[in-house]
Coordinates of C-alpha atoms in Angstrom, one line a residue:
Chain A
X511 CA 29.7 -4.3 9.3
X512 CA 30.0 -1.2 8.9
X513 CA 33.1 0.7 10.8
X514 CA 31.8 4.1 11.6
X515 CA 28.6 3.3 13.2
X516 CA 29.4 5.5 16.6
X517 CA 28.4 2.8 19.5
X518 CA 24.6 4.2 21.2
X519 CA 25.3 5.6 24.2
X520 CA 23.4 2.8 27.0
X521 CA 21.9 4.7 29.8
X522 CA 22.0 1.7 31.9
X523 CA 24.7 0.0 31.1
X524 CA 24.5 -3.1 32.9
X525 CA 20.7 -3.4 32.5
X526 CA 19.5 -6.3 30.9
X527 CA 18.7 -6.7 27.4
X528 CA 14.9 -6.7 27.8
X529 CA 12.7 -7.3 31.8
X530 CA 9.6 -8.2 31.5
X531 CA 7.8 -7.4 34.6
X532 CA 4.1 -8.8 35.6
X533 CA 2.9 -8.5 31.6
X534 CA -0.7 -8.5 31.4
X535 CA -2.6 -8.7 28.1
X536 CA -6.4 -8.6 27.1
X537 CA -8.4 -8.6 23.7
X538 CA -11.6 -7.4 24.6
X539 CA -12.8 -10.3 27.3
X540 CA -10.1 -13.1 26.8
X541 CA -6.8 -12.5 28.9
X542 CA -3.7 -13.9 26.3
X543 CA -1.3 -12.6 28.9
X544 CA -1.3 -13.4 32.5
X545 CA 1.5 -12.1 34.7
X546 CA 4.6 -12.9 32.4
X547 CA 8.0 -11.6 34.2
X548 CA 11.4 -12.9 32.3
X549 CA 15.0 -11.5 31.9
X550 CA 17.1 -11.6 28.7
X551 CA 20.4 -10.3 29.3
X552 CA 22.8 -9.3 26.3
X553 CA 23.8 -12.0 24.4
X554 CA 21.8 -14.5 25.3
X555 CA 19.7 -16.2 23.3
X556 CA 15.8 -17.3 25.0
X557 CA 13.7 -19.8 22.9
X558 CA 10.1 -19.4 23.8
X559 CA 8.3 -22.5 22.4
X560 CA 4.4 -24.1 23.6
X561 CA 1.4 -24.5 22.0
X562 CA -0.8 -22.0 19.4
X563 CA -2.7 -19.6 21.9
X564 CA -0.1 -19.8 24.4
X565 CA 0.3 -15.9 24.0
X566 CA 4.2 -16.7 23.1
X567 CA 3.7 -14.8 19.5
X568 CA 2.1 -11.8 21.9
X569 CA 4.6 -12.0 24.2
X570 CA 7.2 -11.3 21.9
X571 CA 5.3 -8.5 19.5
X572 CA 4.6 -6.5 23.1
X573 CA 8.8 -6.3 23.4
X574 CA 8.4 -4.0 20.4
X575 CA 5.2 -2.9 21.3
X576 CA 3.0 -4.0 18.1
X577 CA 1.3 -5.2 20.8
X578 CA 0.4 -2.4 23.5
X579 CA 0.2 -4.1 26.7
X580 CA -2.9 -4.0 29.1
X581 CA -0.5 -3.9 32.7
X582 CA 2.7 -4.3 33.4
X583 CA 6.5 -3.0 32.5
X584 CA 8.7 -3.4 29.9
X585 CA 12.6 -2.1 30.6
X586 CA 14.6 -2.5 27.3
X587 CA 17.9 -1.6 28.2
X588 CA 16.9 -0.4 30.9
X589 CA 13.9 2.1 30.2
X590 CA 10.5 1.8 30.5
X591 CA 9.1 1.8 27.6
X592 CA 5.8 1.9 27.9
X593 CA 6.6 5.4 30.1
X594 CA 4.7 8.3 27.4
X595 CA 7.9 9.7 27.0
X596 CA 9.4 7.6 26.0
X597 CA 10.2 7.8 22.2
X598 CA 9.0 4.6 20.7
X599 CA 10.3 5.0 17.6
X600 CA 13.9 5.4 18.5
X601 CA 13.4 2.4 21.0
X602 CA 12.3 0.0 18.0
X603 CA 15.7 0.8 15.8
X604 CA 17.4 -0.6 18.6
X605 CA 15.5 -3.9 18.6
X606 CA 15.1 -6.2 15.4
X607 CA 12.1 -7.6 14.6
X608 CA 11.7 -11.1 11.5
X609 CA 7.9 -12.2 11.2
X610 CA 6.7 -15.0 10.3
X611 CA 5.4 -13.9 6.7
X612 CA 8.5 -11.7 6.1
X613 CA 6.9 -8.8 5.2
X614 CA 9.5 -7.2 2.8
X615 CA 8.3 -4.6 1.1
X616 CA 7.4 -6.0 -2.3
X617 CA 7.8 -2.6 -4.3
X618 CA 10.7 -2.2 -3.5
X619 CA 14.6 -4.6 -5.0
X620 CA 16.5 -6.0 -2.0
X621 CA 18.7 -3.6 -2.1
X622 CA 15.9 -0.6 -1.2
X623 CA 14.1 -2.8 1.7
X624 CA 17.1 -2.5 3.0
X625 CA 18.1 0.9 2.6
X626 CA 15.0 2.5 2.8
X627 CA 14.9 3.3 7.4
X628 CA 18.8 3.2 6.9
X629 CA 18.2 6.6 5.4
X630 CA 14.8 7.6 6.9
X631 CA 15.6 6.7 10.2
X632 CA 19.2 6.8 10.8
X633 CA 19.9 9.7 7.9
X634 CA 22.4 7.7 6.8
X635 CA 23.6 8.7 3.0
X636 CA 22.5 6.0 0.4
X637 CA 25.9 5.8 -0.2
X638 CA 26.3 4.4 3.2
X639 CA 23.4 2.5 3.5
X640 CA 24.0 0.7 0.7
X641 CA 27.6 -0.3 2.0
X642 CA 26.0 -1.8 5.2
X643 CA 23.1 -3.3 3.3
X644 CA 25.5 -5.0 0.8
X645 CA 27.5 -6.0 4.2
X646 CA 24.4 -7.7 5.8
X647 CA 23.6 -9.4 3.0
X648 CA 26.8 -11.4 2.2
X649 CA 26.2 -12.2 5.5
X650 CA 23.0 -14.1 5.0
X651 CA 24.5 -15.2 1.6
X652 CA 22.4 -13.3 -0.7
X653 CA 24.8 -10.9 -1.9
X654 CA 24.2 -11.8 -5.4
X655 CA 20.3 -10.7 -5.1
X656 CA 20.4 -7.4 -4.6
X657 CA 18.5 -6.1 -7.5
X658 CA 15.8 -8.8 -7.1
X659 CA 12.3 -8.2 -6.0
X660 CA 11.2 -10.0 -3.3
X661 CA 8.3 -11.8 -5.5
X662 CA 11.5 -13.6 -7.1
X663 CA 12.6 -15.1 -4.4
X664 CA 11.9 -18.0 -2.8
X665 CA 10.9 -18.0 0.8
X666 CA 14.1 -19.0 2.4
X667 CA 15.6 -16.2 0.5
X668 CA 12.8 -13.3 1.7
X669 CA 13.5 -14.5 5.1
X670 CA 17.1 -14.2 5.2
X671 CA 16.9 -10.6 3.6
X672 CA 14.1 -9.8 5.9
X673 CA 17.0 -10.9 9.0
X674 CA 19.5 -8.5 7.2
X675 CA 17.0 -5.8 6.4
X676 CA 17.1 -5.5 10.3
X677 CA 20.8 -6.1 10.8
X678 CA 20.6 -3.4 8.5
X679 CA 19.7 -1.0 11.8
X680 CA 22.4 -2.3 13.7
X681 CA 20.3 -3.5 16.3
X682 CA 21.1 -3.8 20.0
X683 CA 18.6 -7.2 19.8
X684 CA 16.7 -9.1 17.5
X685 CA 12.9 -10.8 17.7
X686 CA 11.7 -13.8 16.2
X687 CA 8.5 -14.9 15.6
X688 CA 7.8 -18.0 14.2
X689 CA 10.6 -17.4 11.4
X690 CA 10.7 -20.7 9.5
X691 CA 6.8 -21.6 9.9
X692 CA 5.7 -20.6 6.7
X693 CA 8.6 -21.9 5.1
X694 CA 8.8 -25.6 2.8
X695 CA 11.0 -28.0 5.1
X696 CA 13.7 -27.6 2.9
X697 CA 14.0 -24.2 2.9
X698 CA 14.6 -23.8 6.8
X699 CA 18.1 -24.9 7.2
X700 CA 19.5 -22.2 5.5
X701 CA 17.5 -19.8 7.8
X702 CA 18.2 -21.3 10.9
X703 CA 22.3 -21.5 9.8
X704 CA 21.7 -17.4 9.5
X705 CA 20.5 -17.4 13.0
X706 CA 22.6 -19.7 14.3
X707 CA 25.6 -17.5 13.1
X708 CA 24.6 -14.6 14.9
X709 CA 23.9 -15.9 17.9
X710 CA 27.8 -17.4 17.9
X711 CA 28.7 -13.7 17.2
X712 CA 26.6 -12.4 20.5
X713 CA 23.6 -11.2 19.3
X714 CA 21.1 -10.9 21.9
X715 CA 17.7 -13.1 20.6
X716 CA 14.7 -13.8 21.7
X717 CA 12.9 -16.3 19.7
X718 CA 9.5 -18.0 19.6
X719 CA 10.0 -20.9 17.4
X720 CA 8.5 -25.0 16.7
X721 CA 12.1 -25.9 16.0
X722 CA 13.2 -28.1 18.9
X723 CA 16.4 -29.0 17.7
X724 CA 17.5 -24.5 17.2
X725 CA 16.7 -24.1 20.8
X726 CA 18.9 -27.4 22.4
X727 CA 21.8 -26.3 19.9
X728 CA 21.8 -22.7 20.1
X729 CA 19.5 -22.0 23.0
X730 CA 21.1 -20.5 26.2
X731 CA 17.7 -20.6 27.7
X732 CA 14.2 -22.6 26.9
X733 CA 10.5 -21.2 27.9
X734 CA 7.4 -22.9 28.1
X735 CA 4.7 -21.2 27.8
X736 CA 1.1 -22.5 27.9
X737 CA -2.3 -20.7 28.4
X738 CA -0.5 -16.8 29.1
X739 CA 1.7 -17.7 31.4
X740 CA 5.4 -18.7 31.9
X741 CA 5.0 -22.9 33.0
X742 CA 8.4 -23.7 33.3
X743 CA 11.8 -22.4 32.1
X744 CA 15.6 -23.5 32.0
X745 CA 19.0 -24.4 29.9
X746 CA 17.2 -26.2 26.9
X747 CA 19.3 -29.4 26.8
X748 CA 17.6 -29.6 30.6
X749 CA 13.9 -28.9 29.8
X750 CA 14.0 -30.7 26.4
X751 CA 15.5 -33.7 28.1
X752 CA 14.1 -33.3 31.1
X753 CA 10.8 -31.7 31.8
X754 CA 9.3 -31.1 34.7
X755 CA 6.0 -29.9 34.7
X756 CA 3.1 -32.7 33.5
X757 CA 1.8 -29.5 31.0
X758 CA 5.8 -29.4 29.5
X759 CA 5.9 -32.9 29.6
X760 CA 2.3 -33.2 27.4
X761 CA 3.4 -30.7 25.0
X762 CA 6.9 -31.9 24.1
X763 CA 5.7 -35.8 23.9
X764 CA 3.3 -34.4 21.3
X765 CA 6.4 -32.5 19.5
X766 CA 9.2 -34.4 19.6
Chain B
X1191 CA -37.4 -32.5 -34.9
X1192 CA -34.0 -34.0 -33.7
X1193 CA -30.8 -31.8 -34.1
X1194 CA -27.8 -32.9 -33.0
X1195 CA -26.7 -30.3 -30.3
X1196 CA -23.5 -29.6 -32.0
X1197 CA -25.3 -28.7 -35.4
X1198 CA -28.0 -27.3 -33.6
X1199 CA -25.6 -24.5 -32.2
X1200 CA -24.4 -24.2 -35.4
X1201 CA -27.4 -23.1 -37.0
X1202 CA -27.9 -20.3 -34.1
X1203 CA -24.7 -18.9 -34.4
X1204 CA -25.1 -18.8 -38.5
X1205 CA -28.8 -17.1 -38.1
X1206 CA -26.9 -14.3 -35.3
X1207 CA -23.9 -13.4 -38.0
X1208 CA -26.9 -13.6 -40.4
X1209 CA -28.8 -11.0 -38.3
X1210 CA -26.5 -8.6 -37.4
X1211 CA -25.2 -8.5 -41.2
X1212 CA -28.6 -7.6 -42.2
X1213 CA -29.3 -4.7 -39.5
X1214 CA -26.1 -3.1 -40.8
X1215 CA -26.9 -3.6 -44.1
X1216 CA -30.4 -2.5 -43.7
X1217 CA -28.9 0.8 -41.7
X1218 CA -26.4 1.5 -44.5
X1219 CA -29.1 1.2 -47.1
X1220 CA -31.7 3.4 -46.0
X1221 CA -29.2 6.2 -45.1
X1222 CA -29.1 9.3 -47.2
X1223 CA -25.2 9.6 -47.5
X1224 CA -25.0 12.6 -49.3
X1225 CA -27.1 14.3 -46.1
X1226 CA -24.3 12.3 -43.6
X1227 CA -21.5 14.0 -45.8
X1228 CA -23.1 17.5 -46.4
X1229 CA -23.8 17.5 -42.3
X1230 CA -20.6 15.8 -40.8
X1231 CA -17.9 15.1 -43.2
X1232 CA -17.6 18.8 -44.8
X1233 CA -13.7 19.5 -45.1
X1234 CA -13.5 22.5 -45.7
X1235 CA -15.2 23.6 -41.8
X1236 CA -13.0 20.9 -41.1
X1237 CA -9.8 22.7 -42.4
X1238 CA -11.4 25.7 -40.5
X1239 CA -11.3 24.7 -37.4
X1240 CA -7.4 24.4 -37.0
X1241 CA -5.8 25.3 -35.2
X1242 CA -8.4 26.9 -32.8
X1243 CA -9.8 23.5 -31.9
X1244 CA -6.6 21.7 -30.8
X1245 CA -4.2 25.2 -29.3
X1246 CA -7.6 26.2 -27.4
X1247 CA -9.9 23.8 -26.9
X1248 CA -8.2 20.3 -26.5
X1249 CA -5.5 22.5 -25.0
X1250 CA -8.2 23.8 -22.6
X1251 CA -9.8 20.6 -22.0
X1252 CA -6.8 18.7 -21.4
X1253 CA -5.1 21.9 -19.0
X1254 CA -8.8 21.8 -16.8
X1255 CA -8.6 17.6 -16.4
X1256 CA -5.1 18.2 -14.8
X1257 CA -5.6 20.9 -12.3
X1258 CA -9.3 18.7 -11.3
X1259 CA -7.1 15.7 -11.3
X1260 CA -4.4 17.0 -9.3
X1261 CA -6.8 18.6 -6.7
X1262 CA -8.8 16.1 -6.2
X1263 CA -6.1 13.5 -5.6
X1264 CA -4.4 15.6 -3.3
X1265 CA -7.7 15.9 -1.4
X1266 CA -8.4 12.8 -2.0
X1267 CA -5.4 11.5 -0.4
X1268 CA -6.6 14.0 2.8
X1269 CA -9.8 12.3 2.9
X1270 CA -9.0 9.0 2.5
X1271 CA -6.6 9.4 5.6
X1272 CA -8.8 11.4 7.5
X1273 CA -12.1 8.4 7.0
X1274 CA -9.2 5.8 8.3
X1275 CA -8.3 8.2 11.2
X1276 CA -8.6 7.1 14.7
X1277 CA -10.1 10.1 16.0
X1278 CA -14.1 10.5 15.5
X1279 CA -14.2 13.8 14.0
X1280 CA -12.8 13.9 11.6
X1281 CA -13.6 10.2 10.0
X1282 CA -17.2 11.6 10.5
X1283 CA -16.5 15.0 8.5
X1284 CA -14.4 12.7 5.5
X1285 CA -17.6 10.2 5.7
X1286 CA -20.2 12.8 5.3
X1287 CA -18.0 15.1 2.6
X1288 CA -17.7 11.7 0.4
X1289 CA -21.6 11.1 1.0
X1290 CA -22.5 14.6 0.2
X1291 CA -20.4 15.7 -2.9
X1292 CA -20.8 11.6 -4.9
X1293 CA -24.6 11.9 -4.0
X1294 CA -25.1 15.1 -5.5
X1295 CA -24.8 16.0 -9.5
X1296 CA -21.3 17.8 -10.5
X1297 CA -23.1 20.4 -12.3
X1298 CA -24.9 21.2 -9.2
X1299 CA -21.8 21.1 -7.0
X1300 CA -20.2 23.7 -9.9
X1301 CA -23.3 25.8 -10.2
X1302 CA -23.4 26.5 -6.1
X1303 CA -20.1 27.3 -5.9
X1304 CA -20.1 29.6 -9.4
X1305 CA -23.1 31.4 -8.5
X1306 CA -24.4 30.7 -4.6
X1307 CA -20.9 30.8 -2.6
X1308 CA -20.1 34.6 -3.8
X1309 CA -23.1 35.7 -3.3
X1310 CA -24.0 33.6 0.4
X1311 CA -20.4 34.4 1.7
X1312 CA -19.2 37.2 -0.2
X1313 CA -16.2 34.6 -1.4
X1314 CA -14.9 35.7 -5.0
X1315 CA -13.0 32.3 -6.1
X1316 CA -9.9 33.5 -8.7
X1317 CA -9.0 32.8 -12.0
X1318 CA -13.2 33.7 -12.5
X1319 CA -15.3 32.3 -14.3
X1320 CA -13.5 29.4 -15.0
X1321 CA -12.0 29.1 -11.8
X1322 CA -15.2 28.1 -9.5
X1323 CA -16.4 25.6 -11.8
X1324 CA -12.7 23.9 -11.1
X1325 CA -12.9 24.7 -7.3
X1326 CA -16.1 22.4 -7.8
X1327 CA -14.8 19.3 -10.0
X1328 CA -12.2 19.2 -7.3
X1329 CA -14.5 19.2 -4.4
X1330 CA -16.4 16.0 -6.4
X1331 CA -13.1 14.5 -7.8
X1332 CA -12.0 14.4 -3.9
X1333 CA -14.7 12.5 -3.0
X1334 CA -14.6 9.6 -5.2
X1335 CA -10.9 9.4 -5.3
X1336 CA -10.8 9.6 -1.5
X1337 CA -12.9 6.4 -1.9
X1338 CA -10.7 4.8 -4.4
X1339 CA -7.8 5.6 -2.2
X1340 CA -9.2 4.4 0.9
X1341 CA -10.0 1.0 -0.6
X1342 CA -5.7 0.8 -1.6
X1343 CA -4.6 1.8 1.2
X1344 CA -6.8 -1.0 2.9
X1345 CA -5.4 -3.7 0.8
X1346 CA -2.3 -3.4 1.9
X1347 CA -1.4 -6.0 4.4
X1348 CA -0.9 -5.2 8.1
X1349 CA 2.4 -6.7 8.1
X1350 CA 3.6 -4.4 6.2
X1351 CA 2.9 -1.5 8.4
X1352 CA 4.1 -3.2 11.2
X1353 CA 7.5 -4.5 9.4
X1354 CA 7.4 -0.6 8.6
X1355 CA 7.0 0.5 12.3
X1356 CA 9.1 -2.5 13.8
X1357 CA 12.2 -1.0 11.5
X1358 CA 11.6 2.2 13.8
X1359 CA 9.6 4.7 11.2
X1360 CA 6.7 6.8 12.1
X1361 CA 3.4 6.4 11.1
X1362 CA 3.9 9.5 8.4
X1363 CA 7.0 7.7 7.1
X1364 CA 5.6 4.4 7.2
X1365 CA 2.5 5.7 5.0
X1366 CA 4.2 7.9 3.0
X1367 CA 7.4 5.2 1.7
X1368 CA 5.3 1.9 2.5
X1369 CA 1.6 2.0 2.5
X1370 CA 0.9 4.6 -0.5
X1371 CA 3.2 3.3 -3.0
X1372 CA 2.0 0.1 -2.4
X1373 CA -1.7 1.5 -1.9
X1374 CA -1.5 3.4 -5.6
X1375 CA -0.8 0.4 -7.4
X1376 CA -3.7 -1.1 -6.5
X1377 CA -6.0 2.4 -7.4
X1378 CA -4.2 2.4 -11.3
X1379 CA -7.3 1.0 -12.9
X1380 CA -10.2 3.1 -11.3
X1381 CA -7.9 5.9 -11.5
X1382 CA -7.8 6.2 -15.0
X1383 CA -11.5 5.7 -14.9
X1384 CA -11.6 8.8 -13.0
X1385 CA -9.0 10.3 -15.0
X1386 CA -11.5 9.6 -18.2
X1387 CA -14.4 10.9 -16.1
X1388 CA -12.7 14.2 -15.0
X1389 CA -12.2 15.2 -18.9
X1390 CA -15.6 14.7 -19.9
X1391 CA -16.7 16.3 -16.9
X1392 CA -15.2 19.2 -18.0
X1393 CA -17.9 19.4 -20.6
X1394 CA -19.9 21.1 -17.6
X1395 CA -17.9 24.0 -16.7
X1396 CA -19.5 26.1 -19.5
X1397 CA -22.1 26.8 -16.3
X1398 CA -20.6 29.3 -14.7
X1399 CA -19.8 30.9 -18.3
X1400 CA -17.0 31.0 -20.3
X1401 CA -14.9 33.1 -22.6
X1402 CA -13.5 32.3 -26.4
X1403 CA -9.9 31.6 -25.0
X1404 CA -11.4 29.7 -21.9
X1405 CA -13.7 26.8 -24.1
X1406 CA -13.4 23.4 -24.0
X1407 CA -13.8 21.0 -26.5
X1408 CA -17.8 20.1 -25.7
X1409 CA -18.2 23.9 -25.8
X1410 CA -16.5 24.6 -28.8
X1411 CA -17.7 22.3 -30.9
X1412 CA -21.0 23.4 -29.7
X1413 CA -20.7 27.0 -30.6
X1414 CA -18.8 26.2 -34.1
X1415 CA -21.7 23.9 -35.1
X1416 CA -24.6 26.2 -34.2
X1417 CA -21.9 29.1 -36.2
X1418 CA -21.9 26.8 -39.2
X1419 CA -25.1 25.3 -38.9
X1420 CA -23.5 22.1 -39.3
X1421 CA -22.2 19.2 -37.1
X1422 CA -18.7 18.3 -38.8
X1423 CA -17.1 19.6 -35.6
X1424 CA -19.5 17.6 -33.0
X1425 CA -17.3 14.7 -34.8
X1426 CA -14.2 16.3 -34.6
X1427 CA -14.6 16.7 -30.8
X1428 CA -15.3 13.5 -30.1
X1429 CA -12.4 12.3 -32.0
X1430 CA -10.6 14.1 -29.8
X1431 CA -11.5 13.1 -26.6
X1432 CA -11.0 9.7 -28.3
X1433 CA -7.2 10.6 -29.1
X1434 CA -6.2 11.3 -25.6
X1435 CA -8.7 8.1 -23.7
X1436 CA -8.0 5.7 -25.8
X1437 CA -3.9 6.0 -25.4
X1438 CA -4.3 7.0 -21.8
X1439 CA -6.6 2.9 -21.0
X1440 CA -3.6 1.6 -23.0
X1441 CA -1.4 3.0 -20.8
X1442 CA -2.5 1.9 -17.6
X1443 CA -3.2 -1.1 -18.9
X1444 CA 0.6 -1.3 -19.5
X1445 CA 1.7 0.2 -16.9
X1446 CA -0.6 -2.1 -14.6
X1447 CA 1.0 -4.8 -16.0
X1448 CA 4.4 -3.5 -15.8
X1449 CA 4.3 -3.5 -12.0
X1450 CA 2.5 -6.3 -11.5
X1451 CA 5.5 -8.0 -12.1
X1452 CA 7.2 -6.5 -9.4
X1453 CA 4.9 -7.7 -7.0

């Protein structure tokens, strides 16, 4: 990583990473979120897992705010951001973000998706940027790709440059939705040994995911989420193992 | 009578080569070719004409399509973002702009702003008389590139604007570096279509009147033919535009191509 990267200065510096507090959120007539409240603090690492149309994907795309919520507060690090003064823009370099489909920017080599909000953003030199992107991507073991465009790569690949295109940033946290779904099964092991990685080196993850075995290995805490709300929640090895609500129960017979 | 279908589709093909051999040949034979040569081919107007026809004209032709084409992609671009614009106004203004100027004739858009906007307003447009009949190629170019651009910029997936914004750039920054590039490839081929369309459209800014170092080709060729009484440079003109159109296709053809392989 790169060595002159002045920390950010944390206004609150033993808030938690992200509070989620009473998140309401409605398209048009049909509530996805009911009145979700959770607590990541730094370095931990939440699963959220339950069925498609649970509202776990919007959950997670409101931390950001892709999603703008309907009611509710979201502290990262301690501010409100969803207070209009808040400078959104400046709040999202702080927090990571891997999709599902990627999303790397195909006109653009490896190298440039991951330079190009280095220098926007940050105004770091390309000089610079390039050192941090070359960094981050010896780190997801793709350091050998860097000229390549992301049409050339296979999907395992894209999703391990989109994880350093946001290491890239130097987040304070990183989100991730559904990032080995769209993926061929062989293909997801290299993904999920990227992410297990940095969650060993304390990154602070939040993580809506179908992959049971991720959250009871690297998990510090499992969700459940089912029809907008939070149904139950705990240490993953516990919930996985041991579930106690009938809906949990129904869900993970069907999964595991 | 029975005909296998294979022979049978022999036969038609045979009688269409047949066919179209003997309209040609028909055409070539009744032509007086000494009339064609004496009216078209004469080489000494030909030799005549240079290098007027290429340091002026083309040179005129070619200098008009690139101002048109610069404007209107520039306002284009304005338009394009102002019909996807959250805010009523001014997608209202960009949808009735693009109705107003593709539904009415260019020559009519040049003639109202050569002849009707200085004397309704008092406005004197510069670079007279050849600058108003730009002012109004723009004003149409706009509009149908604003269209063209619209449609690009709404291929472009949604993730990638919000990978963009989710990497902490603005909405500007995200258009500008993300959305656009990506938005442009897609516009290449109508584009050059309305690259092609701009130079012949030039053709019409003789309205608003010209002047002998101001012609383009159209008007050229026009003048030196009713000069000479004969139409030798009417086929030298169209050569020309042929010269720079044909090249310009293969181009973005190639350069379609080229970056389709990037994708």
């Amino acid at each position: 990583m790169s060595t002159d990267e002045t920390p950010r200065e944390r206004v609150h510096p033993d808030a938690p990473a992200i509070e989620i507090r009473d998140l309401h959120k409605s398209f048009g007539d049909h509530e996805v979120l009911k009145g979700i409240s959770l607590t990541v603090r730094p370095g931990e690492v939440v699963c959220v897992i339950g069925p498609s149309g649970s509202g776990k994907s919007t959950l997670l795309r409101s931390v950001n705010l892709l999603e703008e919520p309907t009611s509710g507060q979201i502290l990262i690090e301690g501010i409100d951001i969803l207070d209009p003064e808040v400078d959104v823009d400046r709040v999202r370099t702080r927090i990571g973000m891997v999709f599902q489909q990627f999303n790397l920017f195909p006109h653009m080599t490896v190298l440039g998706n991951l330079c190009l909000a280095q220098q926007r953003v940050l105004g770091r030199s390309r000089a610079e940027a390039e050192q941090v992107a070359r960094d981050n991507l010896v780190k997801v073991g793709l350091a050998d790709r860097e000229d390549a465009y992301p049409a050339h790569l296979s999907g395992g690949q894209q999703q391990r440059v989109a994880i350093a295109r946001s290491l890239s940033m130097n987040p304070d946290m990183m989100l991730f939705d559904e990032p080995t779904s769209a993926l061929d099964p062989e293909l997801v092991g290299d993904v999920l040994e990227v992410m297990r990685t940095l969650a060993h080196e304390g990154m602070t993850m939040m993580v809506v995911t179908h992959e049971m075995g991720f959250a009871r290995e690297v998990g510090s805490r499992l969700i459940f989420m089912d029809d907008g709300l939070v149904v139950e929640e705990g240490d993953p090895r516990e919930v996985l193992a041991n579930p106690q609500e009938p809906r949990t129960q129904a869900f993970l017979s069907k999964v595991l | 009578m029975a005909m296998r279908r294979s022979t049978r589709r022999r036969v038609v093909r045979l009688a269409l080569y047949a066919l179209f051999v003997a309209v040609i040949a028909v055409a070539l034979l009744t032509t007086d070719w000494q009339r064609v040569e004496s009216q078209f081919l004469r080489w000494d107007i030909a030799a005549d004409q240079f290098p007027e026809i290429v340091t002026i004209a083309l040179r005129n032709t070619l200098l008009f399509t690139l101002i048109a084409f610069a404007g209107g992609l520039f306002l284009g671009i304005l338009l394009a973002l102002m019909k996807l614009s959250s805010i009523g106004p001014y997608r209202w203004f960009a949808t009735g702009y693009i109705e107003l100027f593709r539904g009415v004739p260019a020559l009519l858009t040049i003639f109202a702003i050569g002849y009707m906007l200085p004397i309704a307003l008092g406005i004197q447009v510069p670079f007279r008389p050849v600058g108003s009949g730009l002012l109004g190629l723009i004003l149409v170019a706009g509009a149908y590139m604003a269209e063209v651009i619209r449609a690009g910029i709404q291929a472009v997936p949604k993730g990638q604007t919000e990978a963009s914004r989710s990497l902490g750039m603005s909405s500007f920054r995200t258009m500008m570096f993300v959305v656009l590039p990506q938005g442009f490839r897609i516009t290449i081929p109508p584009m050059t279509n309305e690259f092609v369309l701009l130079l012949k459209d030039t053709s019409l800014l003789f309205i608003v009147g010209t002047t002998p170092f101001l012609k383009e080709l159209t008007v050229f060729a026009r003048d030196e033919a009713s000069r000479t009484g004969n139409s030798t440079v009417l086929l030298m003109a169209a050569m020309l535009y042929l010269v720079v159109t044909i090249p310009l296709t293969r181009f973005a053809a190639y350069l379609e191509r080229r970056l389709a392989r990037s994708r």
